[in-house]
PDB file of C-alpha atoms in Angstrom:
ATOM      1  CA  MET A   8       8.875  81.870-148.883  1.00  0.00           C
ATOM      2  CA  SER A   9       9.769  79.889-145.373  1.00  0.00           C
ATOM      3  CA  PHE A  10       8.542  76.176-144.853  1.00  0.00           C
ATOM      4  CA  LEU A  11       7.314  74.762-141.892  1.00  0.00           C
ATOM      5  CA  PHE A  12       8.578  71.278-140.836  1.00  0.00           C
ATOM      6  CA  TYR A  13       7.402  68.603-138.511  1.00  0.00           C
ATOM      7  CA  SER A  14       8.917  65.941-137.169  1.00  0.00           C
ATOM      8  CA  SER A  15       6.222  63.080-138.243  1.00  0.00           C
ATOM      9  CA  ILE A  16       7.977  60.651-134.944  1.00  0.00           C
ATOM     10  CA  PHE A  17       6.031  60.979-131.565  1.00  0.00           C
ATOM     11  CA  HIS A  18       6.665  57.964-129.601  1.00  0.00           C
ATOM     12  CA  LEU A  19       5.572  58.798-125.780  1.00  0.00           C
ATOM     13  CA  THR A  20       5.090  56.172-123.158  1.00  0.00           C
ATOM     14  CA  PHE A  21       4.321  56.386-119.650  1.00  0.00           C
ATOM     15  CA  HIS A  22       4.921  53.859-116.874  1.00  0.00           C
ATOM     16  CA  PHE A  23       3.209  54.132-113.191  1.00  0.00           C
ATOM     17  CA  ALA A  24       3.278  51.155-111.312  1.00  0.00           C
ATOM     18  CA  GLY A  25       6.139  50.506-109.247  1.00  0.00           C
ATOM     19  CA  SER A  26       8.487  53.048-110.794  1.00  0.00           C
ATOM     20  CA  ILE A  27      10.051  54.077-107.404  1.00  0.00           C
ATOM     21  CA  THR A  28       8.257  52.019-104.598  1.00  0.00           C
ATOM     22  CA  THR A  29       9.608  54.150-101.792  1.00  0.00           C
ATOM     23  CA  ALA A  30       8.322  57.544-103.206  1.00  0.00           C
ATOM     24  CA  ASP A  31       4.341  58.884-102.597  1.00  0.00           C
ATOM     25  CA  GLY A  32       4.358  59.078-106.523  1.00  0.00           C
ATOM     26  CA  SER A  33       6.162  58.670-109.299  1.00  0.00           C
ATOM     27  CA  ALA A  34       6.044  58.043-112.992  1.00  0.00           C
ATOM     28  CA  LEU A  35       8.739  57.212-115.756  1.00  0.00           C
ATOM     29  CA  VAL A  36       8.205  58.876-119.197  1.00  0.00           C
ATOM     30  CA  LYS A  37       9.973  57.782-122.330  1.00  0.00           C
ATOM     31  CA  LEU A  38       9.368  60.583-125.137  1.00  0.00           C
ATOM     32  CA  GLY A  39      11.351  59.670-128.456  1.00  0.00           C
ATOM     33  CA  ASN A  40      15.017  58.290-127.035  1.00  0.00           C
ATOM     34  CA  CYS A  41      14.666  60.635-123.743  1.00  0.00           C
ATOM     35  CA  THR A  42      13.675  59.079-120.474  1.00  0.00           C
ATOM     36  CA  VAL A  43      12.907  60.685-117.455  1.00  0.00           C
ATOM     37  CA  ILE A  44      11.820  59.399-114.083  1.00  0.00           C
ATOM     38  CA  CYS A  45      10.157  61.565-111.591  1.00  0.00           C
ATOM     39  CA  GLY A  46       9.941  60.614-107.827  1.00  0.00           C
ATOM     40  CA  ILE A  47       8.089  62.882-105.315  1.00  0.00           C
ATOM     41  CA  LYS A  48       8.271  62.528-101.932  1.00  0.00           C
ATOM     42  CA  ALA A  49       6.010  64.449 -99.303  1.00  0.00           C
ATOM     43  CA  GLU A  50       7.422  65.631 -96.267  1.00  0.00           C
ATOM     44  CA  PHE A  51       6.338  68.011 -92.955  1.00  0.00           C
ATOM     45  CA  SER A  52       7.657  71.704 -92.988  1.00  0.00           C
ATOM     46  CA  ASN A  53       7.003  74.770 -91.413  1.00  0.00           C
ATOM     47  CA  PRO A  54       5.273  77.279 -93.994  1.00  0.00           C
ATOM     48  CA  PRO A  55       6.647  80.107 -95.245  1.00  0.00           C
ATOM     49  CA  THR A  56       6.443  83.111 -92.929  1.00  0.00           C
ATOM     50  CA  ASP A  57       4.761  85.365 -95.562  1.00  0.00           C
ATOM     51  CA  ALA A  58       2.443  82.841 -96.775  1.00  0.00           C
ATOM     52  CA  PRO A  59       1.635  80.573 -93.591  1.00  0.00           C
ATOM     53  CA  ASN A  60      -1.701  79.028 -95.114  1.00  0.00           C
ATOM     54  CA  LYS A  61       0.512  77.794 -98.136  1.00  0.00           C
ATOM     55  CA  GLY A  62       2.944  74.776 -98.646  1.00  0.00           C
ATOM     56  CA  TYR A  63       5.738  74.352-101.036  1.00  0.00           C
ATOM     57  CA  ILE A  64       6.388  72.269-104.209  1.00  0.00           C
ATOM     58  CA  VAL A  65      10.556  72.072-104.519  1.00  0.00           C
ATOM     59  CA  PRO A  66      11.351  70.487-107.987  1.00  0.00           C
ATOM     60  CA  ASN A  67      14.921  69.346-109.194  1.00  0.00           C
ATOM     61  CA  VAL A  68      16.239  67.886-112.271  1.00  0.00           C
ATOM     62  CA  ASP A  69      19.302  65.831-112.127  1.00  0.00           C
ATOM     63  CA  LEU A  70      21.528  64.916-115.497  1.00  0.00           C
ATOM     64  CA  THR A  71      24.025  62.248-114.532  1.00  0.00           C
ATOM     65  CA  PRO A  72      27.082  60.486-116.590  1.00  0.00           C
ATOM     66  CA  LEU A  73      24.162  57.499-116.617  1.00  0.00           C
ATOM     67  CA  CYS A  74      22.053  59.167-119.118  1.00  0.00           C
ATOM     68  CA  SER A  75      24.798  60.872-121.356  1.00  0.00           C
ATOM     69  CA  SER A  76      28.943  61.177-121.133  1.00  0.00           C
ATOM     70  CA  ARG A  77      28.421  64.430-121.709  1.00  0.00           C
ATOM     71  CA  PHE A  78      27.710  65.314-117.902  1.00  0.00           C
ATOM     72  CA  ARG A  79      29.911  64.482-115.291  1.00  0.00           C
ATOM     73  CA  ILE A  80      29.730  63.653-111.358  1.00  0.00           C
ATOM     74  CA  GLY A  81      29.427  66.837-108.970  1.00  0.00           C
ATOM     75  CA  PRO A  82      27.374  69.798-108.554  1.00  0.00           C
ATOM     76  CA  PRO A  83      24.709  70.408-110.887  1.00  0.00           C
ATOM     77  CA  GLY A  84      25.562  71.630-114.382  1.00  0.00           C
ATOM     78  CA  GLU A  85      24.238  74.711-116.018  1.00  0.00           C
ATOM     79  CA  GLU A  86      21.946  72.654-117.897  1.00  0.00           C
ATOM     80  CA  ALA A  87      20.507  71.039-115.254  1.00  0.00           C
ATOM     81  CA  GLN A  88      20.152  74.358-113.346  1.00  0.00           C
ATOM     82  CA  VAL A  89      18.079  75.673-116.175  1.00  0.00           C
ATOM     83  CA  ALA A  90      15.785  72.801-116.087  1.00  0.00           C
ATOM     84  CA  SER A  91      15.245  72.916-112.807  1.00  0.00           C
ATOM     85  CA  GLN A  92      14.568  76.594-112.856  1.00  0.00           C
ATOM     86  CA  PHE A  93      12.266  76.223-116.113  1.00  0.00           C
ATOM     87  CA  ILE A  94      10.223  73.381-114.297  1.00  0.00           C
ATOM     88  CA  ALA A  95       9.835  75.784-111.352  1.00  0.00           C
ATOM     89  CA  ASP A  96       8.472  78.400-113.418  1.00  0.00           C
ATOM     90  CA  VAL A  97       6.089  76.079-115.063  1.00  0.00           C
ATOM     91  CA  ILE A  98       4.751  74.891-111.845  1.00  0.00           C
ATOM     92  CA  GLU A  99       4.261  78.689-110.499  1.00  0.00           C
ATOM     93  CA  ASN A 100       3.015  80.172-113.838  1.00  0.00           C
ATOM     94  CA  SER A 101       0.509  77.149-114.666  1.00  0.00           C
ATOM     95  CA  GLN A 102      -0.978  77.197-111.317  1.00  0.00           C
ATOM     96  CA  ILE A 103      -0.847  73.446-111.384  1.00  0.00           C
ATOM     97  CA  ILE A 104      -1.578  73.134-107.930  1.00  0.00           C
ATOM     98  CA  GLN A 105      -2.808  75.397-105.065  1.00  0.00           C
ATOM     99  CA  LYS A 106      -0.238  75.473-102.671  1.00  0.00           C
ATOM    100  CA  GLU A 107      -2.878  76.274-100.116  1.00  0.00           C
ATOM    101  CA  ASP A 108      -4.249  72.846-100.407  1.00  0.00           C
ATOM    102  CA  LEU A 109      -0.722  71.616 -99.061  1.00  0.00           C
ATOM    103  CA  CYS A 110      -1.291  73.286 -95.721  1.00  0.00           C
ATOM    104  CA  ILE A 111      -1.893  71.157 -92.846  1.00  0.00           C
ATOM    105  CA  SER A 112      -2.260  73.775 -90.239  1.00  0.00           C
ATOM    106  CA  SER A 113      -1.939  77.133 -90.803  1.00  0.00           C
ATOM    107  CA  GLY A 114       1.284  78.698 -89.796  1.00  0.00           C
ATOM    108  CA  LYS A 115       2.271  75.594 -87.910  1.00  0.00           C
ATOM    109  CA  MET A 116       2.822  72.717 -90.767  1.00  0.00           C
ATOM    110  CA  ALA A 117       2.478  72.356 -94.409  1.00  0.00           C
ATOM    111  CA  TRP A 118       3.427  69.408 -96.948  1.00  0.00           C
ATOM    112  CA  VAL A 119       6.894  69.872 -98.893  1.00  0.00           C
ATOM    113  CA  LEU A 120       6.582  68.209-102.418  1.00  0.00           C
ATOM    114  CA  TYR A 121      10.435  67.104-103.442  1.00  0.00           C
ATOM    115  CA  CYS A 122      10.089  66.525-107.178  1.00  0.00           C
ATOM    116  CA  ASP A 123      13.037  64.888-108.297  1.00  0.00           C
ATOM    117  CA  LEU A 124      13.469  64.468-111.626  1.00  0.00           C
ATOM    118  CA  ILE A 125      16.454  62.151-113.208  1.00  0.00           C
ATOM    119  CA  CYS A 126      17.425  61.775-116.655  1.00  0.00           C
ATOM    120  CA  LEU A 127      17.949  58.130-117.266  1.00  0.00           C
ATOM    121  CA  ASP A 128      18.623  58.361-120.929  1.00  0.00           C
ATOM    122  CA  TYR A 129      19.614  61.825-122.911  1.00  0.00           C
ATOM    123  CA  ASP A 130      19.041  62.544-126.634  1.00  0.00           C
ATOM    124  CA  GLY A 131      17.326  65.967-126.557  1.00  0.00           C
ATOM    125  CA  ASN A 132      13.955  67.295-125.698  1.00  0.00           C
ATOM    126  CA  LEU A 133      14.965  67.151-121.946  1.00  0.00           C
ATOM    127  CA  LEU A 134      12.236  69.984-120.787  1.00  0.00           C
ATOM    128  CA  ASP A 135       9.379  68.444-122.704  1.00  0.00           C
ATOM    129  CA  ALA A 136      10.086  64.682-120.963  1.00  0.00           C
ATOM    130  CA  CYS A 137      10.792  66.498-117.635  1.00  0.00           C
ATOM    131  CA  VAL A 138       7.289  68.297-117.643  1.00  0.00           C
ATOM    132  CA  CYS A 139       5.234  65.206-118.618  1.00  0.00           C
ATOM    133  CA  ALA A 140       7.015  63.041-116.125  1.00  0.00           C
ATOM    134  CA  LEU A 141       6.250  66.080-113.102  1.00  0.00           C
ATOM    135  CA  VAL A 142       2.393  65.886-114.234  1.00  0.00           C
ATOM    136  CA  ALA A 143       2.141  62.230-114.725  1.00  0.00           C
ATOM    137  CA  ALA A 144       3.767  61.831-111.101  1.00  0.00           C
ATOM    138  CA  LEU A 145       1.774  64.480-109.370  1.00  0.00           C
ATOM    139  CA  ARG A 146      -1.554  62.568-110.484  1.00  0.00           C
ATOM    140  CA  ASN A 147      -0.103  59.586-108.898  1.00  0.00           C
ATOM    141  CA  VAL A 148       0.778  61.176-105.624  1.00  0.00           C
ATOM    142  CA  GLN A 149      -1.375  60.125-102.528  1.00  0.00           C
ATOM    143  CA  LEU A 150      -0.890  61.728 -99.388  1.00  0.00           C
ATOM    144  CA  PRO A 151      -2.350  60.501 -95.846  1.00  0.00           C
ATOM    145  CA  SER A 152      -4.666  62.544 -93.721  1.00  0.00           C
ATOM    146  CA  VAL A 153      -3.055  64.430 -90.823  1.00  0.00           C
ATOM    147  CA  LYS A 154      -3.856  66.951 -88.077  1.00  0.00           C
ATOM    148  CA  ILE A 155      -2.386  68.753 -85.097  1.00  0.00           C
ATOM    149  CA  SER A 156      -3.035  67.390 -81.765  1.00  0.00           C
ATOM    150  CA  GLU A 157      -4.170  69.974 -79.466  1.00  0.00           C
ATOM    151  CA  ASP A 158      -2.552  68.077 -76.645  1.00  0.00           C
ATOM    152  CA  THR A 159       0.729  67.335 -77.861  1.00  0.00           C
ATOM    153  CA  GLY A 160       1.100  69.821 -80.931  1.00  0.00           C
ATOM    154  CA  LEU A 161       2.536  66.746 -82.921  1.00  0.00           C
ATOM    155  CA  ALA A 162       1.033  65.787 -85.924  1.00  0.00           C
ATOM    156  CA  GLU A 163      -1.082  62.496 -85.809  1.00  0.00           C
ATOM    157  CA  VAL A 164      -0.813  60.455 -89.511  1.00  0.00           C
ATOM    158  CA  GLN A 165      -3.573  58.430 -90.554  1.00  0.00           C
ATOM    159  CA  LEU A 166      -2.080  56.171 -93.335  1.00  0.00           C
ATOM    160  CA  SER A 167      -5.248  54.947 -94.595  1.00  0.00           C
ATOM    161  CA  PRO A 168      -7.003  56.171 -96.396  1.00  0.00           C
ATOM    162  CA  LYS A 169      -5.067  58.117 -98.459  1.00  0.00           C
ATOM    163  CA  SER A 170      -6.250  61.035-101.324  1.00  0.00           C
ATOM    164  CA  PRO A 171      -4.787  62.191-104.421  1.00  0.00           C
ATOM    165  CA  LEU A 172      -3.611  65.774-105.293  1.00  0.00           C
ATOM    166  CA  LYS A 173      -6.214  67.990-106.577  1.00  0.00           C
ATOM    167  CA  LEU A 174      -4.179  69.280-109.953  1.00  0.00           C
ATOM    168  CA  LEU A 175      -5.851  72.300-111.170  1.00  0.00           C
ATOM    169  CA  LYS A 176      -4.079  72.475-114.703  1.00  0.00           C
ATOM    170  CA  HIS A 177      -1.963  69.785-116.460  1.00  0.00           C
ATOM    171  CA  PRO A 178       0.278  71.499-118.469  1.00  0.00           C
ATOM    172  CA  VAL A 179       2.457  70.004-121.679  1.00  0.00           C
ATOM    173  CA  SER A 180       5.563  71.301-123.429  1.00  0.00           C
ATOM    174  CA  THR A 181       6.468  71.134-126.826  1.00  0.00           C
ATOM    175  CA  SER A 182       9.885  71.887-128.243  1.00  0.00           C
ATOM    176  CA  PHE A 183      10.809  73.178-131.463  1.00  0.00           C
ATOM    177  CA  ALA A 184      14.309  73.443-133.429  1.00  0.00           C
ATOM    178  CA  VAL A 185      14.590  76.400-135.447  1.00  0.00           C
ATOM    179  CA  PHE A 186      16.471  76.587-138.703  1.00  0.00           C
ATOM    180  CA  ASP A 187      16.816  79.836-139.902  1.00  0.00           C
ATOM    181  CA  ASP A 188      12.989  80.696-139.544  1.00  0.00           C
ATOM    182  CA  LYS A 189      13.177  78.734-142.333  1.00  0.00           C
ATOM    183  CA  TYR A 190      12.381  75.045-141.252  1.00  0.00           C
ATOM    184  CA  ILE A 191      11.280  74.061-137.843  1.00  0.00           C
ATOM    185  CA  VAL A 192      11.361  70.648-136.293  1.00  0.00           C
ATOM    186  CA  VAL A 193       9.317  69.388-133.204  1.00  0.00           C
ATOM    187  CA  ASP A 194      10.769  66.940-130.858  1.00  0.00           C
ATOM    188  CA  PRO A 195      14.229  67.542-131.724  1.00  0.00           C
ATOM    189  CA  THR A 196      16.936  65.123-130.762  1.00  0.00           C
ATOM    190  CA  ASP A 197      20.208  65.947-129.362  1.00  0.00           C
ATOM    191  CA  GLU A 198      22.138  65.837-132.723  1.00  0.00           C
ATOM    192  CA  GLU A 199      19.201  68.387-133.911  1.00  0.00           C
ATOM    193  CA  GLU A 200      19.512  70.500-131.034  1.00  0.00           C
ATOM    194  CA  SER A 201      23.122  70.995-131.771  1.00  0.00           C
ATOM    195  CA  LEU A 202      22.468  71.728-135.621  1.00  0.00           C
ATOM    196  CA  ALA A 203      20.058  74.267-134.757  1.00  0.00           C
ATOM    197  CA  THR A 204      20.406  77.783-135.387  1.00  0.00           C
ATOM    198  CA  GLY A 205      17.714  78.296-132.520  1.00  0.00           C
ATOM    199  CA  LEU A 206      15.316  76.557-130.031  1.00  0.00           C
ATOM    200  CA  LEU A 207      11.882  77.604-128.700  1.00  0.00           C
ATOM    201  CA  THR A 208       9.777  75.523-125.853  1.00  0.00           C
ATOM    202  CA  ILE A 209       6.087  76.555-125.300  1.00  0.00           C
ATOM    203  CA  VAL A 210       4.186  75.438-122.193  1.00  0.00           C
ATOM    204  CA  ILE A 211       0.753  75.331-122.510  1.00  0.00           C
ATOM    205  CA  ASP A 212      -2.514  74.186-120.498  1.00  0.00           C
ATOM    206  CA  GLU A 213      -5.650  72.855-121.240  1.00  0.00           C
ATOM    207  CA  ASP A 214      -7.358  75.748-121.599  1.00  0.00           C
ATOM    208  CA  GLY A 215      -5.217  76.734-124.476  1.00  0.00           C
ATOM    209  CA  LYS A 216      -3.546  79.238-122.216  1.00  0.00           C
ATOM    210  CA  LEU A 217       0.264  79.993-122.452  1.00  0.00           C
ATOM    211  CA  CYS A 218       2.151  79.277-119.285  1.00  0.00           C
ATOM    212  CA  THR A 219       5.863  79.850-120.566  1.00  0.00           C
ATOM    213  CA  ILE A 220       7.958  80.222-123.388  1.00  0.00           C
ATOM    214  CA  ARG A 221      11.617  79.587-123.301  1.00  0.00           C
ATOM    215  CA  LYS A 222      13.694  80.992-126.252  1.00  0.00           C
ATOM    216  CA  PRO A 223      17.503  81.082-125.367  1.00  0.00           C
ATOM    217  CA  GLY A 224      18.930  83.151-127.959  1.00  0.00           C
ATOM    218  CA  GLY A 225      19.719  82.046-131.401  1.00  0.00           C
ATOM    219  CA  SER A 226      18.414  82.988-134.607  1.00  0.00           C
ATOM    220  CA  SER A 227      14.959  85.148-134.621  1.00  0.00           C
ATOM    221  CA  LEU A 228      11.563  84.106-135.080  1.00  0.00           C
ATOM    222  CA  SER A 229       8.860  85.813-137.196  1.00  0.00           C
ATOM    223  CA  ALA A 230       5.728  86.260-135.477  1.00  0.00           C
ATOM    224  CA  GLU A 231       3.700  84.026-138.147  1.00  0.00           C
ATOM    225  CA  ARG A 232       6.242  81.088-137.195  1.00  0.00           C
ATOM    226  CA  LEU A 233       5.795  81.748-133.523  1.00  0.00           C
ATOM    227  CA  GLN A 234       1.883  81.798-133.995  1.00  0.00           C
ATOM    228  CA  GLU A 235       2.203  78.276-135.968  1.00  0.00           C
ATOM    229  CA  CYS A 236       4.657  76.791-133.090  1.00  0.00           C
ATOM    230  CA  ILE A 237       1.909  77.754-130.678  1.00  0.00           C
ATOM    231  CA  SER A 238      -0.853  76.100-132.532  1.00  0.00           C
ATOM    232  CA  ARG A 239       1.139  72.987-132.786  1.00  0.00           C
ATOM    233  CA  ALA A 240       1.815  73.003-128.895  1.00  0.00           C
ATOM    234  CA  VAL A 241      -2.320  73.396-128.472  1.00  0.00           C
ATOM    235  CA  SER A 242      -2.579  70.426-130.606  1.00  0.00           C
ATOM    236  CA  ARG A 243       0.231  68.519-128.786  1.00  0.00           C
ATOM    237  CA  HIS A 244      -1.420  69.059-125.483  1.00  0.00           C
ATOM    238  CA  LYS A 245      -4.680  67.119-126.754  1.00  0.00           C
ATOM    239  CA  GLU A 246      -2.660  64.511-127.919  1.00  0.00           C
ATOM    240  CA  VAL A 247      -0.127  63.767-124.642  1.00  0.00           C
ATOM    241  CA  GLN A 248      -3.643  64.635-122.039  1.00  0.00           C
ATOM    242  CA  ALA A 249      -5.584  61.938-124.127  1.00  0.00           C
ATOM    243  CA  LEU A 250      -2.723  59.187-123.671  1.00  0.00           C
ATOM    244  CA  LEU A 251      -2.187  59.975-120.165  1.00  0.00           C
ATOM    245  CA  ASP A 252      -5.912  60.018-119.372  1.00  0.00           C
ATOM    246  CA  GLU A 253      -6.278  56.526-121.051  1.00  0.00           C
ATOM    247  CA  VAL A 254      -3.102  55.229-118.833  1.00  0.00           C
ATOM    248  CA  LEU A 255      -4.167  56.568-115.664  1.00  0.00           C
ATOM    249  CA  LEU A 256      -7.694  54.750-116.283  1.00  0.00           C
ATOM    250  CA  SER A 257      -6.131  51.662-117.527  1.00  0.00           C
ATOM    251  CA  ILE A 258      -4.467  51.593-114.076  1.00  0.00           C
ATOM    252  CA  LYS A 259      -7.552  52.063-112.004  1.00  0.00           C
ATOM    253  CA  THR A 260      -9.519  49.215-113.864  1.00  0.00           C
ATOM    254  CA  GLN A 261      -6.547  46.571-112.946  1.00  0.00           C
TER     255      GLN A 261
END
């Protein structure tokens, strides 16, 4: 007989104001003992040749010795590269932003959003914290009005007023540590991840649609257990979304 165990500890904290003063949008997220800060910088670029009416979203996850002694200075390690690709997949699969909204002038100029996610304190559950930080920072982005001058062909920027991004979806990631399909722990710590026989990460949007599932090998998971994990991920989305909305509302009323 299988049993399902959920971690009873769920601490999630958002910080917005002044997280990164030089960024166009930023947020700091603390999930358990894992802390990730996301800074988004918007720059001009030529749109893709195969999609002249679209812009870019470029995520990058940075794991430095600052967050854990297991990481070293130098080129991104395997875990950082896997995390960056995971975030890119979440952005693409969830359609969090229509890239057409980032186009300034078709075939001439578009916004490129560089989303830098830096882990400040590593204690497992990295992907969940990164997705939370990304969504929170995107909701915090303010872009100026830009148009192309017909005379000079150069960009004319009006710094005020600025407009927020239009987010179509708000994906939330939930990770599980699997122990031989018998016990499943939500929000695993670094120690729990190292002891687990398998790991599972599920990304859900507000419509309950599955955006991404990641299971990097390990022990198998029955269909029944997988469905229970998906149901838990749907519940988690409601919890995280409610908290994020509350924090943003409190900022607007200040």
